[in-house]
mmCIF file of C-alpha atoms in Angstrom:
data_model
loop_
_atom_site.group_PDB
_atom_site.id
_atom_site.type_symbol
_atom_site.label_atom_id
_atom_site.label_comp_id
_atom_site.label_asym_id
_atom_site.label_seq_id
_atom_site.Cartn_x
_atom_site.Cartn_y
_atom_site.Cartn_z
ATOM 1 C CA UNK H 499 0.000 0.000 0.000
ATOM 2 C CA UNK H 500 1.320 3.417 -0.936
ATOM 3 C CA UNK H 501 -1.578 5.481 0.420
ATOM 4 C CA UNK H 502 -4.473 5.162 2.850
ATOM 5 C CA UNK H 503 -7.833 6.874 2.750
ATOM 6 C CA UNK H 504 -9.689 8.131 5.831
ATOM 7 C CA UNK H 505 -13.482 7.760 6.031
ATOM 8 C CA UNK H 506 -13.972 11.394 4.986
ATOM 9 C CA UNK H 507 -11.962 10.840 1.804
ATOM 10 C CA UNK H 508 -8.673 12.417 2.892
ATOM 11 C CA UNK H 509 -5.734 10.452 1.503
ATOM 12 C CA UNK H 510 -2.353 10.152 3.220
ATOM 13 C CA UNK H 511 0.824 8.160 2.539
ATOM 14 C CA UNK H 512 0.902 4.724 4.149
ATOM 15 C CA UNK H 513 4.396 5.536 5.397
ATOM 16 C CA UNK H 514 4.746 8.605 7.572
ATOM 17 C CA UNK H 515 7.095 9.955 10.236
ATOM 18 C CA UNK H 516 7.027 9.660 14.005
ATOM 19 C CA UNK H 517 8.569 12.131 16.458
ATOM 20 C CA UNK H 518 8.692 10.299 19.782
ATOM 21 C CA UNK H 519 11.867 11.378 21.674
ATOM 22 C CA UNK H 520 12.372 14.378 19.405
ATOM 23 C CA UNK H 521 12.702 17.769 21.065
ATOM 24 C CA UNK H 522 14.228 16.355 24.225
ATOM 25 C CA UNK H 523 17.621 17.999 23.661
ATOM 26 C CA UNK H 524 17.916 21.505 22.366
ATOM 27 C CA UNK H 525 21.186 20.743 20.613
ATOM 28 C CA UNK H 526 19.474 18.063 18.491
ATOM 29 C CA UNK H 527 16.459 20.076 17.397
ATOM 30 C CA UNK H 528 17.911 21.506 14.200
ATOM 31 C CA UNK H 529 19.050 18.067 13.068
ATOM 32 C CA UNK H 530 15.644 16.598 13.908
ATOM 33 C CA UNK H 531 13.830 19.326 11.976
ATOM 34 C CA UNK H 532 16.156 18.743 9.022
ATOM 35 C CA UNK H 533 15.281 15.050 9.118
ATOM 36 C CA UNK H 534 11.553 15.785 9.063
ATOM 37 C CA UNK H 535 12.047 18.128 6.107
ATOM 38 C CA UNK H 536 13.937 15.414 4.261
ATOM 39 C CA UNK H 537 11.033 13.103 4.995
ATOM 40 C CA UNK H 538 8.677 15.600 3.367
ATOM 41 C CA UNK H 539 10.961 15.638 0.322
ATOM 42 C CA UNK H 540 10.739 11.831 0.194
ATOM 43 C CA UNK H 541 6.954 11.864 0.313
ATOM 44 C CA UNK H 542 6.594 10.942 4.004
ATOM 45 C CA UNK H 543 4.214 13.825 4.481
ATOM 46 C CA UNK H 544 2.237 12.521 7.472
ATOM 47 C CA UNK H 545 3.988 13.642 10.662
ATOM 48 C CA UNK H 546 2.829 12.275 14.001
ATOM 49 C CA UNK H 547 3.559 14.032 17.283
ATOM 50 C CA UNK H 548 1.971 14.646 20.704
ATOM 51 C CA UNK H 549 1.856 17.152 23.529
ATOM 52 C CA UNK H 550 3.477 14.447 25.666
ATOM 53 C CA UNK H 551 6.609 14.166 23.533
ATOM 54 C CA UNK H 552 9.244 16.251 25.312
ATOM 55 C CA UNK H 553 6.293 18.093 26.906
ATOM 56 C CA UNK H 554 5.592 19.894 23.660
ATOM 57 C CA UNK H 555 9.190 20.011 22.470
ATOM 58 C CA UNK H 556 8.505 17.624 19.601
ATOM 59 C CA UNK H 557 5.661 19.818 18.379
ATOM 60 C CA UNK H 558 8.088 22.749 18.305
ATOM 61 C CA UNK H 559 10.512 20.692 16.193
ATOM 62 C CA UNK H 560 7.663 19.880 13.813
ATOM 63 C CA UNK H 561 6.817 23.588 13.584
ATOM 64 C CA UNK H 562 10.355 24.352 12.497
ATOM 65 C CA UNK H 563 10.315 21.502 9.987
ATOM 66 C CA UNK H 564 7.103 22.562 8.255
ATOM 67 C CA UNK H 565 7.782 26.305 8.259
ATOM 68 C CA UNK H 566 6.862 27.486 4.769
ATOM 69 C CA UNK H 567 5.630 23.994 3.863
ATOM 70 C CA UNK H 568 2.423 23.653 5.859
ATOM 71 C CA UNK H 569 0.425 22.688 2.782
ATOM 72 C CA UNK H 570 2.722 19.697 2.204
ATOM 73 C CA UNK H 571 2.275 18.172 5.661
ATOM 74 C CA UNK H 572 -0.539 16.171 7.230
ATOM 75 C CA UNK H 573 -0.200 16.867 10.960
ATOM 76 C CA UNK H 574 -1.229 14.421 13.668
ATOM 77 C CA UNK H 575 -1.002 15.292 17.354
ATOM 78 C CA UNK H 576 -2.325 13.756 20.537
ATOM 79 C CA UNK H 577 -3.831 15.004 23.778
ATOM 80 C CA UNK H 578 -2.993 13.644 27.233
ATOM 81 C CA UNK H 579 -5.856 11.661 28.817
ATOM 82 C CA UNK H 580 -6.001 14.073 31.758
ATOM 83 C CA UNK H 581 -6.454 16.937 29.287
ATOM 84 C CA UNK H 582 -9.228 15.214 27.344
ATOM 85 C CA UNK H 583 -12.230 16.701 29.170
ATOM 86 C CA UNK H 584 -14.663 19.238 27.725
ATOM 87 C CA UNK H 585 -12.932 22.038 29.672
ATOM 88 C CA UNK H 586 -9.278 21.020 29.419
ATOM 89 C CA UNK H 587 -9.107 19.741 25.854
ATOM 90 C CA UNK H 588 -9.657 23.175 24.281
ATOM 91 C CA UNK H 589 -6.762 24.612 26.301
ATOM 92 C CA UNK H 590 -4.465 21.700 25.481
ATOM 93 C CA UNK H 591 -5.384 21.956 21.812
ATOM 94 C CA UNK H 592 -4.711 25.688 21.724
ATOM 95 C CA UNK H 593 -1.290 25.080 23.284
ATOM 96 C CA UNK H 594 -0.484 22.470 20.633
ATOM 97 C CA UNK H 595 -1.614 24.822 17.875
ATOM 98 C CA UNK H 596 0.669 27.536 19.240
ATOM 99 C CA UNK H 597 3.655 25.191 19.439
ATOM 100 C CA UNK H 598 2.995 23.854 15.947
ATOM 101 C CA UNK H 599 2.371 27.395 14.675
ATOM 102 C CA UNK H 600 -0.673 26.310 12.681
ATOM 103 C CA UNK H 601 -4.383 27.126 12.726
ATOM 104 C CA UNK H 602 -5.638 23.567 12.247
ATOM 105 C CA UNK H 603 -4.381 20.089 13.141
ATOM 106 C CA UNK H 604 -5.301 17.552 10.489
ATOM 107 C CA UNK H 605 -5.884 14.706 12.948
ATOM 108 C CA UNK H 606 -6.112 14.996 16.744
ATOM 109 C CA UNK H 607 -6.006 11.864 18.879
ATOM 110 C CA UNK H 608 -6.764 10.863 22.441
ATOM 111 C CA UNK H 609 -3.332 9.488 23.406
ATOM 112 C CA UNK H 610 -4.670 6.711 25.611
ATOM 113 C CA UNK H 611 -7.710 6.159 27.768
ATOM 114 C CA UNK H 612 -7.821 7.797 31.182
ATOM 115 C CA UNK H 613 -10.489 8.697 33.711
ATOM 116 C CA UNK H 614 -12.371 11.143 31.490
ATOM 117 C CA UNK H 615 -15.444 9.444 29.973
ATOM 118 C CA UNK H 616 -15.024 8.774 26.258
ATOM 119 C CA UNK H 617 -18.323 10.500 25.530
ATOM 120 C CA UNK H 618 -16.985 13.727 27.039
ATOM 121 C CA UNK H 619 -13.789 13.511 24.989
ATOM 122 C CA UNK H 620 -15.800 12.940 21.827
ATOM 123 C CA UNK H 621 -17.943 15.979 22.663
ATOM 124 C CA UNK H 622 -14.820 18.139 23.064
ATOM 125 C CA UNK H 623 -13.319 16.746 19.851
ATOM 126 C CA UNK H 624 -16.468 17.461 17.869
ATOM 127 C CA UNK H 625 -16.593 21.006 19.225
ATOM 128 C CA UNK H 626 -12.952 21.554 18.189
ATOM 129 C CA UNK H 627 -13.800 20.201 14.747
ATOM 130 C CA UNK H 628 -16.784 22.535 14.446
ATOM 131 C CA UNK H 629 -14.516 25.440 15.433
ATOM 132 C CA UNK H 630 -12.092 24.544 12.652
ATOM 133 C CA UNK H 631 -9.199 23.817 15.005
ATOM 134 C CA UNK H 632 -9.003 20.155 13.973
ATOM 135 C CA UNK H 633 -10.058 18.558 10.708
ATOM 136 C CA UNK H 634 -10.792 15.130 12.192
ATOM 137 C CA UNK H 635 -10.282 13.200 15.413
ATOM 138 C CA UNK H 636 -9.302 9.709 16.461
ATOM 139 C CA UNK H 637 -7.899 7.642 19.295
ATOM 140 C CA UNK H 638 -4.734 5.834 20.289
ATOM 141 C CA UNK H 639 -4.107 2.721 22.366
ATOM 142 C CA UNK H 640 -7.789 1.768 22.471
ATOM 143 C CA UNK H 641 -8.879 -1.848 22.149
ATOM 144 C CA UNK H 642 -12.017 -3.263 20.548
ATOM 145 C CA UNK H 643 -14.178 -2.928 23.651
ATOM 146 C CA UNK H 644 -13.145 0.728 24.002
ATOM 147 C CA UNK H 645 -13.997 1.422 20.368
ATOM 148 C CA UNK H 646 -17.367 -0.277 20.757
ATOM 149 C CA UNK H 647 -18.065 2.033 23.698
ATOM 150 C CA UNK H 648 -17.915 4.978 21.318
ATOM 151 C CA UNK H 649 -21.262 3.849 19.978
ATOM 152 C CA UNK H 650 -22.550 5.956 17.060
ATOM 153 C CA UNK H 651 -19.470 8.212 17.355
ATOM 154 C CA UNK H 652 -17.367 5.311 16.051
ATOM 155 C CA UNK H 653 -18.285 6.320 12.518
ATOM 156 C CA UNK H 654 -16.602 9.695 13.107
ATOM 157 C CA UNK H 655 -13.421 8.212 14.614
ATOM 158 C CA UNK H 656 -10.774 8.544 11.908
ATOM 159 C CA UNK H 657 -8.173 6.109 13.253
ATOM 160 C CA UNK H 658 -6.822 4.056 16.139
ATOM 161 C CA UNK H 659 -3.063 4.395 16.644
ATOM 162 C CA UNK H 660 -1.605 1.279 18.264
ATOM 163 C CA UNK H 661 1.610 -0.602 18.808
ATOM 164 C CA UNK H 662 2.035 -3.076 15.967
ATOM 165 C CA UNK H 663 5.150 -4.773 14.714
ATOM 166 C CA UNK H 664 6.452 -8.314 14.296
ATOM 167 C CA UNK H 665 7.144 -8.578 18.024
ATOM 168 C CA UNK H 666 3.721 -7.204 19.010
ATOM 169 C CA UNK H 667 1.129 -8.870 16.782
ATOM 170 C CA UNK H 668 -1.778 -9.134 19.222
ATOM 171 C CA UNK H 669 -3.841 -6.537 17.334
ATOM 172 C CA UNK H 670 -4.041 -8.908 14.377
ATOM 173 C CA UNK H 671 -6.462 -11.206 16.228
ATOM 174 C CA UNK H 672 -9.381 -8.812 16.565
ATOM 175 C CA UNK H 673 -8.490 -5.117 16.486
ATOM 176 C CA UNK H 674 -7.241 -4.942 12.897
ATOM 177 C CA UNK H 675 -10.237 -6.899 11.566
ATOM 178 C CA UNK H 676 -12.609 -4.725 13.617
ATOM 179 C CA UNK H 677 -11.125 -1.520 12.232
ATOM 180 C CA UNK H 678 -11.171 -2.913 8.689
ATOM 181 C CA UNK H 679 -14.845 -3.816 9.120
ATOM 182 C CA UNK H 680 -15.566 -0.216 10.091
ATOM 183 C CA UNK H 681 -13.292 1.162 7.359
ATOM 184 C CA UNK H 682 -11.110 2.808 9.957
ATOM 185 C CA UNK H 683 -7.398 3.051 9.139
ATOM 186 C CA UNK H 684 -4.948 1.881 11.800
ATOM 187 C CA UNK H 685 -1.754 3.764 12.577
ATOM 188 C CA UNK H 686 1.119 1.500 13.638
ATOM 189 C CA UNK H 687 3.620 3.091 15.986
ATOM 190 C CA UNK H 688 7.061 1.556 16.614
ATOM 191 C CA UNK H 689 6.701 -0.589 13.460
ATOM 192 C CA UNK H 690 10.369 -1.604 13.639
ATOM 193 C CA UNK H 691 10.303 -2.253 17.397
ATOM 194 C CA UNK H 692 12.152 -0.545 20.203
ATOM 195 C CA UNK H 693 15.772 -0.980 21.247
ATOM 196 C CA UNK H 694 16.916 -2.797 18.101
ATOM 197 C CA UNK H 695 16.290 -6.402 19.212
ATOM 198 C CA UNK H 696 13.761 -7.023 16.434
ATOM 199 C CA UNK H 697 16.146 -5.838 13.747
ATOM 200 C CA UNK H 698 18.845 -8.238 14.947
ATOM 201 C CA UNK H 699 16.606 -11.277 14.515
ATOM 202 C CA UNK H 700 18.099 -13.798 12.042
ATOM 203 C CA UNK H 701 14.782 -14.260 10.217
ATOM 204 C CA UNK H 702 14.748 -10.608 9.198
ATOM 205 C CA UNK H 703 18.416 -10.766 8.255
ATOM 206 C CA UNK H 704 17.826 -13.756 5.947
ATOM 207 C CA UNK H 705 14.854 -12.164 4.197
ATOM 208 C CA UNK H 706 16.669 -8.844 3.896
ATOM 209 C CA UNK H 707 19.651 -10.541 2.292
ATOM 210 C CA UNK H 708 17.446 -12.233 -0.302
ATOM 211 C CA UNK H 709 15.933 -8.898 -1.304
ATOM 212 C CA UNK H 710 19.077 -6.778 -1.031
ATOM 213 C CA UNK H 711 17.295 -4.825 1.688
ATOM 214 C CA UNK H 712 17.774 -4.022 5.371
ATOM 215 C CA UNK H 713 16.023 -5.721 8.314
ATOM 216 C CA UNK H 714 14.214 -2.447 9.053
ATOM 217 C CA UNK H 715 12.864 -2.354 5.514
ATOM 218 C CA UNK H 716 11.578 -5.903 5.922
ATOM 219 C CA UNK H 717 9.868 -4.995 9.202
ATOM 220 C CA UNK H 718 8.250 -1.955 7.582
ATOM 221 C CA UNK H 719 7.222 -3.884 4.467
ATOM 222 C CA UNK H 720 5.460 -6.409 6.703
ATOM 223 C CA UNK H 721 3.309 -3.655 8.226
ATOM 224 C CA UNK H 722 2.768 -1.799 4.948
ATOM 225 C CA UNK H 723 1.512 -4.966 3.256
ATOM 226 C CA UNK H 724 -1.708 -4.766 5.282
ATOM 227 C CA UNK H 725 -4.387 -2.603 3.622
ATOM 228 C CA UNK H 726 -5.539 0.395 5.622
ATOM 229 C CA UNK H 727 -2.423 0.637 7.799
ATOM 230 C CA UNK H 728 -0.226 3.711 8.228
ATOM 231 C CA UNK H 729 3.259 3.125 9.656
ATOM 232 C CA UNK H 730 4.957 5.980 11.521
ATOM 233 C CA UNK H 731 8.595 5.065 12.246
ATOM 234 C CA UNK H 732 10.747 7.725 13.847
ATOM 235 C CA UNK H 733 14.080 8.529 12.172
ATOM 236 C CA UNK H 734 16.385 11.458 12.796
ATOM 237 C CA UNK H 735 19.220 10.134 10.621
ATOM 238 C CA UNK H 736 19.095 10.982 6.886
ATOM 239 C CA UNK H 737 20.184 7.506 5.815
ATOM 240 C CA UNK H 738 17.566 5.868 8.011
ATOM 241 C CA UNK H 739 14.930 8.094 6.427
ATOM 242 C CA UNK H 740 16.021 7.147 2.921
ATOM 243 C CA UNK H 741 16.049 3.475 3.908
ATOM 244 C CA UNK H 742 12.563 3.794 5.353
ATOM 245 C CA UNK H 743 11.299 5.389 2.158
ATOM 246 C CA UNK H 744 12.671 2.501 0.093
ATOM 247 C CA UNK H 745 10.595 0.057 2.151
ATOM 248 C CA UNK H 746 7.596 1.207 0.101
ATOM 249 C CA UNK H 747 9.072 -0.618 -2.892
ATOM 250 C CA UNK H 748 9.846 -3.882 -1.083
ATOM 251 C CA UNK H 749 7.323 -6.588 -1.988
ATOM 252 C CA UNK H 750 7.528 -9.533 0.384
ATOM 253 C CA UNK H 751 6.791 -12.987 -1.029
ATOM 254 C CA UNK H 752 4.567 -15.733 0.353
ATOM 255 C CA UNK H 753 7.725 -17.512 1.461
ATOM 256 C CA UNK H 754 8.832 -14.379 3.313
ATOM 257 C CA UNK H 755 5.520 -14.190 5.155
ATOM 258 C CA UNK H 756 5.703 -17.887 6.070
ATOM 259 C CA UNK H 757 9.179 -17.413 7.508
ATOM 260 C CA UNK H 758 8.093 -14.336 9.446
ATOM 261 C CA UNK H 759 5.077 -16.200 10.841
ATOM 262 C CA UNK H 760 7.351 -19.028 11.939
ATOM 263 C CA UNK H 761 9.724 -16.633 13.677
ATOM 264 C CA UNK H 762 7.018 -14.332 15.057
ATOM 265 C CA UNK H 763 3.829 -16.415 15.386
ATOM 266 C CA UNK H 764 0.575 -14.525 14.847
ATOM 267 C CA UNK H 765 -1.912 -14.580 17.741
ATOM 268 C CA UNK H 766 -4.297 -17.523 18.082
ATOM 269 C CA UNK H 767 -6.345 -15.924 20.857
ATOM 270 C CA UNK H 768 -7.225 -12.536 22.283
ATOM 271 C CA UNK H 769 -4.316 -10.716 23.923
ATOM 272 C CA UNK H 770 -4.263 -7.610 26.065
ATOM 273 C CA UNK H 771 -3.482 -4.553 24.017
ATOM 274 C CA UNK H 772 0.262 -3.912 24.104
ATOM 275 C CA UNK H 773 1.405 -0.337 24.727
ATOM 276 C CA UNK H 774 4.635 1.612 25.045
#
C-alpha cells in the first residue's frame, strides 16, 4: 500500500514519520527538523507528534520543519488523557496549535484512555472540529471494547493508533479486523520495534539478504503490506529516512511471510493490548 484513505476521503501516505523522543535535547532540534524536512521531500508527508513528547518540544521541532511547507504536511497530534475533558481539551489543543504554529491540526487523537469518559472527549473533539481547530479526530491505544463504547461516534473516529510490529502482533487477532470492518485506518507506531532487538533477529536478516534490503525495511514492508495501515517510524538520521522510504518498494513474497510467521507467530487468541 502506498496510500491510505480516511473515512472522509482524505488520503495520506501509508508511510509517515514519528517524532517520539524528538525535542528532548535543544542541541538536536535543528538536526531533527532537518530530518523531518527530508522526509517531506521523500513523500513521508504525514507527521505524528503529541503534547506528551518532550512536553511539547517535539511539536516545536515539527513547527520548524514545516515552516513554509504547511500545505505539504498532514499533521497528527495527541492530547494527554487528563487533558481530554470538555474544559481542558480546548486549552491543550490551543497550546499544541501555538507550538505547531498552525491554525488547524489535520488529525487529533486521544493518546490513551484515562479517567475522562469517552463520551466527554468525543464531545470536546467534535466542538474543536466545528470550530475549525481540527479537521478530524481519532484515538490511540484503544482496544475493541473501548472502540465499541464509542457507539454511534465510532463512525466519526478517523483512526486508532496502536503498537504493531512483528514482536507485538496481538492486534491482528481482533483489532485490525474490527477496524477494517468499520473502514477505519490503523496507525502503527514503533513498526520496527524498540531498542533494536527485532532488527537483529536472524529471520529478518535472511529475508533482507534475499531482497538486497535491510532488516528495518523488511519490518516496515510487513506492516505496509496490510491494507488500511499507516506506519509511523521515527528517524532522525538521513540515511535511516532514505532506507525507510525505500521500504515502500519492497514486496515480500509468500515464502517471506511464512518465515516471518514461523519466527514471530501470529496470535491464536485474544491478547491484552500492548502499549509503550
